[in-house]
Short mmCIF file of C-alpha atoms in Angstrom, two decimals:
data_model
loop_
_atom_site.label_atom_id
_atom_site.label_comp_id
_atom_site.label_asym_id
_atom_site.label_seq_id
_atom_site.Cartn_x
_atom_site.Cartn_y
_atom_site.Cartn_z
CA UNK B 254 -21.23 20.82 9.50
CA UNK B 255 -23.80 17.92 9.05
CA UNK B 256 -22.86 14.38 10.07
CA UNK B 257 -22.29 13.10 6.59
CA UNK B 258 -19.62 16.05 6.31
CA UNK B 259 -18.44 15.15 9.57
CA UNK B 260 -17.18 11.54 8.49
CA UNK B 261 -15.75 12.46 5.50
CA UNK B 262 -13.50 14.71 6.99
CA UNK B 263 -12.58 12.56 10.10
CA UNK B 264 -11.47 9.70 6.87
CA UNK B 265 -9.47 12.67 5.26
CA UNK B 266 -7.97 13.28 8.66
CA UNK B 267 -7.44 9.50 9.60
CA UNK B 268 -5.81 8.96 6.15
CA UNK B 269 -3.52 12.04 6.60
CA UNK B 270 -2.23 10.39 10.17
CA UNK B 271 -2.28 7.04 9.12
CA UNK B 272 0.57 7.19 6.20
CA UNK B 273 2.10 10.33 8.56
CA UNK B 274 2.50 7.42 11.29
CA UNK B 275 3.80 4.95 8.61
CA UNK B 276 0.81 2.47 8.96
CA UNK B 277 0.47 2.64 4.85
CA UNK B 278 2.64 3.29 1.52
CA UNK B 279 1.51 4.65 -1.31
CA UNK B 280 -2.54 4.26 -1.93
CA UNK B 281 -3.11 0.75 0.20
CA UNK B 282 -5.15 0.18 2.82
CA UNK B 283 -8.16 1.67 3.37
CA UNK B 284 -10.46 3.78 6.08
CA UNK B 285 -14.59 3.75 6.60
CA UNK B 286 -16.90 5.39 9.19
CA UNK B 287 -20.56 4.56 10.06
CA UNK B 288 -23.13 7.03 10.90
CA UNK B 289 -25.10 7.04 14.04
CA UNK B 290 -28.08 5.62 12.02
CA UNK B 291 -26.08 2.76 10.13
CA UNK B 292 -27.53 3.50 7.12
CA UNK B 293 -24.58 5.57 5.58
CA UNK B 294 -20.89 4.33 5.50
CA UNK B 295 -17.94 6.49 4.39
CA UNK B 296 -15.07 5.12 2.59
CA UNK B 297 -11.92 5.78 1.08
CA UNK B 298 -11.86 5.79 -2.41
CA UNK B 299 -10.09 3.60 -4.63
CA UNK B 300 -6.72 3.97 -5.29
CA UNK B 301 -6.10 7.82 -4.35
CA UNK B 302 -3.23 9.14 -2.17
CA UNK B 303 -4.16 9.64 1.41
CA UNK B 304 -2.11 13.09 1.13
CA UNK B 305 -4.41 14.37 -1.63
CA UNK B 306 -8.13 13.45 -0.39
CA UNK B 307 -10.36 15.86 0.00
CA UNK B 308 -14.02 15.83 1.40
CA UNK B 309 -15.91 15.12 -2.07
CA UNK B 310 -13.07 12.16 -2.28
CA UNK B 311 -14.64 10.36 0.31
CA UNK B 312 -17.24 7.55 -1.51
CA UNK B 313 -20.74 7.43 0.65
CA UNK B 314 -22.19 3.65 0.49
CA UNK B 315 -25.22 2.12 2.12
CA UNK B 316 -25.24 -0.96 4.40
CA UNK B 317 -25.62 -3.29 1.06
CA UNK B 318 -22.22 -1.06 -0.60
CA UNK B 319 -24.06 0.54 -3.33
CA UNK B 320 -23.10 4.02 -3.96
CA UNK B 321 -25.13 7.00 -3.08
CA UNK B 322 -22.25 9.74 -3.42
CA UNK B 323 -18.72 9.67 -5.13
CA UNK B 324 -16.72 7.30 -7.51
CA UNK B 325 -15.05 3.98 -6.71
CA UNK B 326 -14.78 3.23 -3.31
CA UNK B 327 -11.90 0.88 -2.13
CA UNK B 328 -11.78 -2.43 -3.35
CA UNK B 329 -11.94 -3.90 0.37
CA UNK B 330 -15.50 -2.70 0.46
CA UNK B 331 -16.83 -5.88 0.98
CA UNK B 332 -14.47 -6.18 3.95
CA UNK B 333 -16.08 -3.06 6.18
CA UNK B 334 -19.17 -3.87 4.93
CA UNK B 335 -19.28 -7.44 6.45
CA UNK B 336 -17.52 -6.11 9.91
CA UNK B 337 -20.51 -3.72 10.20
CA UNK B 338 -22.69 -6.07 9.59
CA UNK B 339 -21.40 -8.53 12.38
CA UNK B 340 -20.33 -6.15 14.88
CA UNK B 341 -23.07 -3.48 15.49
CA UNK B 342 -20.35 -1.69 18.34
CA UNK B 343 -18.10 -0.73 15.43
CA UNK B 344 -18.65 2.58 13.81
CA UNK B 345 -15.05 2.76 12.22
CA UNK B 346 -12.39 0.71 10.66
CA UNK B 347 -8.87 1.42 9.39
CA UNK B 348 -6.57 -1.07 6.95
CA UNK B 349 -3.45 -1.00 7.08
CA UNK B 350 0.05 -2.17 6.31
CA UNK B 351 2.11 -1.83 9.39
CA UNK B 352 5.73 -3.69 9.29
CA UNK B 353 6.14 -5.50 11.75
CA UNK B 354 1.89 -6.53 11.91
CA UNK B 355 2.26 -7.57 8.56
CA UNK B 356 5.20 -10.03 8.79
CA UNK B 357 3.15 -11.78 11.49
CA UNK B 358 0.08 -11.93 9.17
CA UNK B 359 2.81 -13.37 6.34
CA UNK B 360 4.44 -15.19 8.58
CA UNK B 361 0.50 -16.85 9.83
CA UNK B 362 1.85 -15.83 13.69
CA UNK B 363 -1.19 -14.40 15.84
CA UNK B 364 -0.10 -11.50 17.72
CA UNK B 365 0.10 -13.06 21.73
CA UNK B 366 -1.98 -11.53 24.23
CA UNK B 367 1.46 -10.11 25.81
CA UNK B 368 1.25 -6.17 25.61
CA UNK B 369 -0.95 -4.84 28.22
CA UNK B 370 -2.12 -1.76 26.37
CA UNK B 371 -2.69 -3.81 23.10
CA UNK B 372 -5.07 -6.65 25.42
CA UNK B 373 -6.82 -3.54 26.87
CA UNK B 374 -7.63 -2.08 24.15
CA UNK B 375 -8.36 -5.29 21.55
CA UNK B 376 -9.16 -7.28 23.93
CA UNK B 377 -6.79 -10.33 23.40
CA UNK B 378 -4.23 -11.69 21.39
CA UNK B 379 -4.46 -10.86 17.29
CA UNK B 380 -5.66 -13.71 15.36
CA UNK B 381 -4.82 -14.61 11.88
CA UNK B 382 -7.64 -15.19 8.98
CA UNK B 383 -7.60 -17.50 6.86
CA UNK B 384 -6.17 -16.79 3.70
CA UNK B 385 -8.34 -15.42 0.98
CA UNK B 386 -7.43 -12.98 -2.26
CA UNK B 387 -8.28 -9.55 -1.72
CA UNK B 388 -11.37 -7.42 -2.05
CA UNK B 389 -12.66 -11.21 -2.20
CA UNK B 390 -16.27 -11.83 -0.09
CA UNK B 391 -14.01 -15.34 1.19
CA UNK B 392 -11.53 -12.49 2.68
CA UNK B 393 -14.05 -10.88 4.66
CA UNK B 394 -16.00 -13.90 5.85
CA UNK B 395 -12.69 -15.48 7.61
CA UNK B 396 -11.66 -11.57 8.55
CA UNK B 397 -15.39 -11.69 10.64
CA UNK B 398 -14.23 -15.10 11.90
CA UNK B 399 -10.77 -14.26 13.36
CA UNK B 400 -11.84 -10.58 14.82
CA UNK B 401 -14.65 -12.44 16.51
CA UNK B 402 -15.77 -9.59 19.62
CA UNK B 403 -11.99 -8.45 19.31
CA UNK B 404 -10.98 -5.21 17.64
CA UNK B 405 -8.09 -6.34 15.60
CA UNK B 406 -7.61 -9.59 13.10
CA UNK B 407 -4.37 -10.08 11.02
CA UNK B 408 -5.08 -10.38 7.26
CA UNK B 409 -2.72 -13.47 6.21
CA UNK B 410 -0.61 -12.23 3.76
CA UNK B 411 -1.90 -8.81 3.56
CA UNK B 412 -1.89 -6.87 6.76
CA UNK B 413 -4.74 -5.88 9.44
CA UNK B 414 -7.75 -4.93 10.28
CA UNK B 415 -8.48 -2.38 13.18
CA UNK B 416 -11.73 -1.50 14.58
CA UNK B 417 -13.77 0.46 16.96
CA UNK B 418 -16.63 3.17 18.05
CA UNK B 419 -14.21 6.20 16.19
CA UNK B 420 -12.03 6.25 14.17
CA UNK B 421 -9.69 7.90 16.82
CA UNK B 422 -10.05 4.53 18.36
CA UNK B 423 -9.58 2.40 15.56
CA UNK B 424 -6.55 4.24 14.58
CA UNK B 425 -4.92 4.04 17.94
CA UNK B 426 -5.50 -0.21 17.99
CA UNK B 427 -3.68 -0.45 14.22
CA UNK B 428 -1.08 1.31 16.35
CA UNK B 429 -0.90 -0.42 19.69
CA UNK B 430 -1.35 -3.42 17.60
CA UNK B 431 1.79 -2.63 15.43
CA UNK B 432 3.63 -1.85 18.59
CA UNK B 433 2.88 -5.09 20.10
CA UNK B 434 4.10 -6.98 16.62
CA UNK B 435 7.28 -5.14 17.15
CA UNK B 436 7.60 -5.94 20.64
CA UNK B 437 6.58 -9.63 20.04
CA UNK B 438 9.37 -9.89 17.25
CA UNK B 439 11.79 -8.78 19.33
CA UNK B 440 10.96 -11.00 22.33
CA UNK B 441 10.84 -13.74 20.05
CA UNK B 442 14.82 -13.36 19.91
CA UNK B 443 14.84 -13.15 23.27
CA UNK B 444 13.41 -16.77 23.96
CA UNK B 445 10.10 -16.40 23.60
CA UNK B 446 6.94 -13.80 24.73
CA UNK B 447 5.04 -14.63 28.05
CA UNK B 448 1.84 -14.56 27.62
CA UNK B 449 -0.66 -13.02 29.84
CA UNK B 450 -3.69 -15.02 31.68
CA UNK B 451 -6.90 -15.00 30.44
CA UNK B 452 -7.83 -13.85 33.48
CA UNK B 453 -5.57 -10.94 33.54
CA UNK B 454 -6.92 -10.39 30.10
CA UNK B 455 -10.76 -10.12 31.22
CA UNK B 456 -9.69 -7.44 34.14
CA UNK B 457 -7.49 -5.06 31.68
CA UNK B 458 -10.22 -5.35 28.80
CA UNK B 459 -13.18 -4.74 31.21
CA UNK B 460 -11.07 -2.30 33.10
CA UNK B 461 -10.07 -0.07 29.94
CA UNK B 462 -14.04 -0.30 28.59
CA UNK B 463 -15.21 1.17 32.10
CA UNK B 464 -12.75 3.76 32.24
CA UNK B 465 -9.85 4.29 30.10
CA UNK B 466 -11.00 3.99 26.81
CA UNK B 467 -11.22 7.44 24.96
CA UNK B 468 -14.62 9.22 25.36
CA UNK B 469 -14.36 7.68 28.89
#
């Protein structure tokens, strides 16, 4: 199996976990990957279930989003396309629509830096963009913004962002990052999350980069 083949069916396997997990409903969100070379980017397509893709499914785009292979591709296009652009460590990126994430991004709450496995593994606290419409080039400018060298922004109104060198990876942030919404909720009712140091922060992130993270 050639690369190309190889990223469409790590999307169609991504998708297939990522409603599984209960990260998406119905056709929203949306999953690319970026080959070695950067100059090919697969991505869902628009507006298909994730239970139905198959391989020829998966739209191929170049670094500039026009189409060398497939239909539609998702209507957040411009979104992965200006993550790449800033972030040349990402290879992957997953969208979704997690509960508990979400209501913080409707809510305009960044996620605290309060979870050790989420810090470790985004690298901080979540941040919340600025509100834009979707698919819009304003949503993926402020998006760029609020991820900043993290792996993880909150999409204000919307839902998140998740990045990372696979799509493995990226996956597992949208679901530490959920987990740490939850958590962060909760505590909330509780009187309140404490926050960890930045220092603390540095030493986890550094720590799980060296050594932990998967591939490691």
């Amino acid at each position: 199996m050639n690369q190309l083949a190889e990223m469409r069916q790590a999307v169609v396997d991504t998708g297939r976990q990522m409603i599984g997990r209960g990260l998406v409903a119905g056709t929203w969100g949306n999953i690319s990957m970026r080959s070695s070379s950067g100059e090919q980017i697969a991505i869902t397509p628009s507006g298909r279930p994730y239970d139905q893709l198959t391989l020829e499914d998966i739209v191929v785009v170049d670094p500039a989003g026009q189409v060398l292979s497939g239909q539609r591709p998702s209507s957040e296009l411009a979104l992965h396309l200006a993550i790449y652009r800033a972030r040349t460590d990402v290879r992957a990126i997953v969208h979704t629509h997690s509960l508990y994430a979400t209501a913080c991004a409707v809510a305009g709450k960044a996620i605290p830096a309060s979870l050790e496995e989420m810090v470790q593994a985004v690298g901080g606290a979540v941040q919340v963009a600025t509100y834009a419409l979707p698919g819009t080039v304003e949503l993926a400018n402020h998006a760029v913004a609020a991820l900043a060298d993290r792996s993880a922004v909150l999409l204000a109104n919307h839902g998140v962002a998740a990045c990372g060198p696979s799509l493995a990876e990226a996956l597992l942030v949208a679901e530490l990052v959920e987990k740490a919404a939850h958590i962060h909720v909760v505590a909330e009712q509780l009187g309140g999350a404490r926050e960890l140091s930045d220092e603390d922060v540095a030493l986890m992130r550094r720590f799980y980069l060296e050594h932990y993270r998967p591939g490691k």
